[in-house]
Short mmCIF file of C-alpha atoms in Angstrom, two decimals:
data_model
loop_
_atom_site.label_atom_id
_atom_site.label_comp_id
_atom_site.label_asym_id
_atom_site.label_seq_id
_atom_site.Cartn_x
_atom_site.Cartn_y
_atom_site.Cartn_z
CA MET A 1 157.75 102.63 165.23
CA THR A 2 156.56 101.03 168.53
CA SER A 3 152.85 101.83 166.10
CA VAL A 4 153.29 98.90 165.34
CA LEU A 5 155.30 96.23 167.74
CA LEU A 6 152.93 93.44 168.35
CA SER A 7 152.76 93.54 172.08
CA LEU A 8 153.40 89.97 173.39
CA SER A 9 151.02 91.90 176.79
CA ALA A 10 148.14 92.55 173.62
CA VAL A 11 148.55 88.84 171.94
CA LEU A 12 147.04 86.86 175.13
CA ALA A 13 145.24 89.59 176.83
CA VAL A 14 145.21 88.81 179.99
CA SER A 15 143.95 91.20 182.76
CA ALA A 16 147.24 92.39 184.93
CA LEU A 17 146.44 90.98 188.91
CA SER A 18 148.20 90.95 191.96
CA ALA A 19 152.52 89.78 192.21
CA PRO A 20 152.43 86.39 193.41
CA ALA A 21 153.80 86.23 197.36
CA ALA A 22 157.86 85.77 196.43
CA GLY A 23 157.89 83.72 199.69
CA ALA A 24 155.17 80.68 197.85
CA ALA A 25 155.38 76.94 198.43
CA PRO A 26 157.72 76.15 195.11
CA SER A 27 156.66 73.03 192.78
CA ALA A 28 158.25 70.01 191.43
CA ASP A 29 159.13 71.49 187.95
CA ARG A 30 160.26 75.50 189.32
CA PRO A 31 163.39 75.93 192.14
CA ALA A 32 162.65 77.07 195.36
CA GLY A 33 163.64 81.04 194.05
CA VAL A 34 160.47 81.11 191.54
CA PRO A 35 157.00 81.27 193.00
CA ALA A 36 153.87 79.68 192.16
CA GLY A 37 153.18 81.29 188.91
CA TRP A 38 156.07 81.37 187.24
CA GLU A 39 156.48 78.46 184.30
CA ALA A 40 159.56 77.87 182.05
CA VAL A 41 159.05 78.51 178.92
CA ASP A 42 160.57 76.50 175.77
CA ALA A 43 160.88 77.73 172.52
CA ALA A 44 158.07 76.27 171.41
CA ASP A 45 155.15 77.63 173.93
CA LEU A 46 157.54 81.68 172.59
CA ALA A 47 156.31 80.79 169.38
CA ARG A 48 153.17 79.67 170.02
CA ILE A 49 152.70 82.91 171.57
CA ASN A 50 153.58 85.30 168.48
CA GLY A 51 151.89 82.86 166.38
CA ALA A 52 148.02 82.55 168.32
CA ALA A 53 148.21 86.79 166.48
CA ASP A 54 148.31 86.09 163.38
CA ALA A 55 145.11 84.25 162.31
CA ARG A 56 148.01 83.03 158.88
CA ARG A 57 149.39 80.99 161.12
CA ALA A 58 148.83 78.03 162.94
CA PRO A 59 149.78 77.14 166.99
CA LEU A 60 152.48 75.33 166.44
CA ALA A 61 152.77 71.31 168.00
CA GLU A 62 155.31 70.59 170.54
CA GLY A 63 158.23 69.85 169.20
CA ASP A 64 157.91 71.75 165.52
CA ALA A 65 160.98 73.09 163.91
CA ALA A 66 159.82 76.04 163.25
CA ALA A 67 159.79 76.34 166.95
CA ALA A 68 164.17 76.68 167.24
CA GLU A 69 163.59 79.99 165.01
CA PRO A 70 165.17 82.71 166.99
CA GLU A 71 162.52 85.03 168.11
CA LEU A 72 163.01 89.22 167.89
CA LEU A 73 162.24 90.16 170.92
CA ALA A 74 163.06 93.96 172.68
CA VAL A 75 162.77 93.76 176.69
CA GLN A 76 160.92 95.84 178.57
CA SER A 77 161.68 96.95 182.76
CA VAL A 78 157.92 96.70 184.49
CA ALA A 79 160.03 98.85 187.71
CA ASN A 80 160.60 102.40 184.67
CA GLY A 81 158.46 101.68 181.88
CA ARG A 82 161.93 101.53 179.96
CA PHE A 83 163.47 99.16 177.27
CA ALA A 84 166.87 97.23 177.91
CA ALA A 85 169.24 98.74 175.38
CA THR A 86 173.13 97.46 174.30
CA GLU A 87 175.52 99.70 175.60
CA VAL A 88 178.15 99.85 172.28
CA ASN A 89 179.85 103.02 172.91
CA TYR A 90 180.45 102.18 176.42
CA ALA A 91 184.75 102.66 177.74
CA ALA A 92 185.69 98.98 177.70
CA PRO A 93 184.94 97.04 180.65
CA ASN A 94 181.57 98.22 180.44
CA THR A 95 181.37 97.71 177.04
CA GLY A 96 178.02 95.94 175.93
CA VAL A 97 176.49 96.86 179.29
CA LEU A 98 172.58 95.96 179.27
CA ARG A 99 170.32 99.22 180.36
CA ALA A 100 166.57 99.81 181.10
CA ARG A 101 166.70 103.01 179.91
CA SER A 102 164.79 103.85 176.31
CA ALA A 103 161.27 105.49 176.31
CA GLU A 104 161.41 104.00 173.72
CA ILE A 105 162.39 100.46 170.65
CA GLY A 106 164.92 102.61 168.30
CA GLY A 107 166.64 100.28 166.71
CA SER A 108 169.06 97.44 166.89
CA TRP A 109 170.16 99.09 170.06
CA GLU A 110 166.58 97.47 172.08
CA SER A 111 167.13 94.40 170.04
CA PHE A 112 168.09 91.04 171.54
CA ALA A 113 167.60 87.39 169.44
CA PHE A 114 165.65 85.19 171.87
CA GLU A 115 168.06 81.72 170.54
CA TRP A 116 166.80 78.34 172.13
CA ASP A 117 169.03 75.92 173.02
CA GLU A 118 166.84 72.05 173.13
CA THR A 119 169.98 70.64 174.61
CA THR A 120 169.81 72.40 177.91
CA GLU A 121 166.45 74.07 177.13
CA THR A 122 167.87 77.72 178.21
CA TYR A 123 168.01 81.16 175.71
CA ALA A 124 170.86 82.46 174.11
CA LEU A 125 170.07 86.06 174.44
CA LYS A 126 172.36 88.43 171.16
CA SER A 127 171.91 91.53 171.06
CA LEU A 128 171.04 92.95 167.36
CA ALA A 129 173.46 96.52 168.37
CA ASN A 130 177.30 94.96 168.30
CA ASN A 131 176.06 91.06 166.78
CA ARG A 132 176.92 89.84 170.27
CA TYR A 133 176.07 86.90 173.37
CA VAL A 134 174.70 89.34 176.38
CA ALA A 135 176.92 86.59 179.29
CA VAL A 136 176.51 87.62 182.83
CA GLU A 137 179.24 89.27 184.19
CA LYS A 138 180.44 86.86 186.98
CA ASN A 139 183.92 87.82 187.87
CA TYR A 140 183.03 91.18 188.08
CA THR A 141 183.20 93.15 191.67
CA GLY A 142 181.27 95.84 193.75
CA SER A 143 178.08 97.13 192.00
CA ALA A 144 178.56 95.78 188.94
CA GLN A 145 179.00 92.24 189.70
CA ASN A 146 177.06 90.18 187.51
CA VAL A 147 175.92 92.41 185.50
CA LEU A 148 174.52 91.66 181.89
CA ARG A 149 177.27 92.54 178.61
CA ALA A 150 177.05 92.07 175.80
CA ARG A 151 180.12 91.28 174.27
CA SER A 152 180.83 87.40 173.51
CA THR A 153 181.07 86.12 170.45
CA SER A 154 179.76 82.07 171.44
CA VAL A 155 177.66 80.15 174.33
CA GLY A 156 178.23 79.06 177.27
CA GLY A 157 177.79 78.29 180.57
CA TRP A 158 178.33 82.53 181.13
CA GLU A 159 174.89 83.45 178.47
CA ARG A 160 172.42 81.13 179.28
CA PHE A 161 169.61 82.24 180.40
CA ILE A 162 166.01 80.24 182.12
CA VAL A 163 162.79 82.57 180.79
CA TYR A 164 160.12 81.92 182.54
CA TYR A 165 156.54 83.71 182.06
CA ASN A 166 153.96 84.20 184.23
CA GLU A 167 150.53 84.46 182.46
CA SER A 168 147.92 86.47 185.26
CA LEU A 169 150.20 89.00 185.34
CA ASP A 170 151.34 88.74 181.71
CA ARG A 171 155.12 89.53 182.28
CA TRP A 172 158.14 87.54 181.86
CA ALA A 173 161.63 86.84 184.19
CA LEU A 174 164.92 85.63 183.59
CA GLN A 175 167.06 83.32 185.78
CA SER A 176 171.38 82.66 184.32
CA THR A 177 172.20 79.58 185.07
CA LEU A 178 175.22 80.32 185.26
CA ASN A 179 175.34 81.54 189.20
CA GLY A 180 170.55 80.70 189.40
CA LEU A 181 169.80 84.02 190.19
CA PHE A 182 167.27 86.28 188.00
CA VAL A 183 168.09 89.55 186.54
CA THR A 184 167.82 92.67 187.84
CA MET A 185 166.67 96.14 187.07
CA GLU A 186 168.52 98.39 189.49
CA ASN A 187 166.19 101.29 189.59
CA ASN A 188 168.15 103.24 192.45
CA TYR A 189 171.71 103.08 190.47
CA THR A 190 173.53 106.51 189.51
CA GLY A 191 175.90 107.19 187.05
CA SER A 192 176.73 104.87 183.88
CA LEU A 193 175.24 101.63 185.71
CA GLN A 194 171.64 103.70 185.77
CA TYR A 195 169.00 100.57 185.06
CA ALA A 196 171.75 98.58 184.60
CA LEU A 197 170.25 94.99 184.03
CA ARG A 198 172.27 92.19 186.84
CA ALA A 199 171.67 88.23 187.45
CA ARG A 200 171.17 88.81 192.07
CA SER A 201 167.98 88.10 192.61
CA THR A 202 167.56 84.84 194.44
CA GLY A 203 163.46 85.14 194.27
CA ILE A 204 161.12 86.81 191.94
CA SER A 205 160.01 89.57 194.38
CA GLY A 206 158.15 92.04 192.29
CA ALA A 207 158.67 94.90 188.89
CA TRP A 208 162.57 95.50 189.62
CA GLU A 209 162.46 91.05 188.01
CA GLU A 210 159.65 91.37 185.59
CA PHE A 211 159.73 92.18 182.29
CA VAL A 212 157.07 93.00 179.35
CA LEU A 213 158.60 91.71 176.24
CA TYR A 214 157.46 92.66 172.22
CA ASP A 215 157.87 91.23 169.62
CA LEU A 216 159.88 93.07 166.63
CA GLY A 217 158.90 90.30 164.43
CA ALA A 218 155.22 90.76 163.25
#
């Protein structure tokens, strides 16, 4: 199945360069935790990237209504090369936890609809595995605090994310608007939360906060 998927990396055809320094001074349009080279992406940008590889589709102009259509994507962790999956079979309270544990894209477990909201200029991520929105569990404690979990039937502050893109690296990052922290893949965890995604980093420091997005709608 993966052979027919359109990697956003292939779309842009850019070479990976060394990671930007985490301590780089932010510009006026970036939060302090976002190093130089990372820019927030809106729906028009994301749709334009997807359309660039299809000669039958013209690049979308800013504000085009088609840009508001959800993008169906798979999320691959750069740190371990695995795809994020929704653990629909986990018992409560961890039902729907997101983990970068799949070696390939097998179906709905690894599929997410990125829904853009023009008013807040943020994305909501909807898991196709259970048709629930991904929330940041800020009230969890211990190693599970701020874990990402597909459990919401509607979208509020807990389910809002800013999506960042680094053109030089051809990599993506997610920032929770609930706590202002970036999503990290917990590679060093063990047990049922190994490779869990958590919004807990104050900046984009390397592969742990970096992801590759694959277009599932091509």
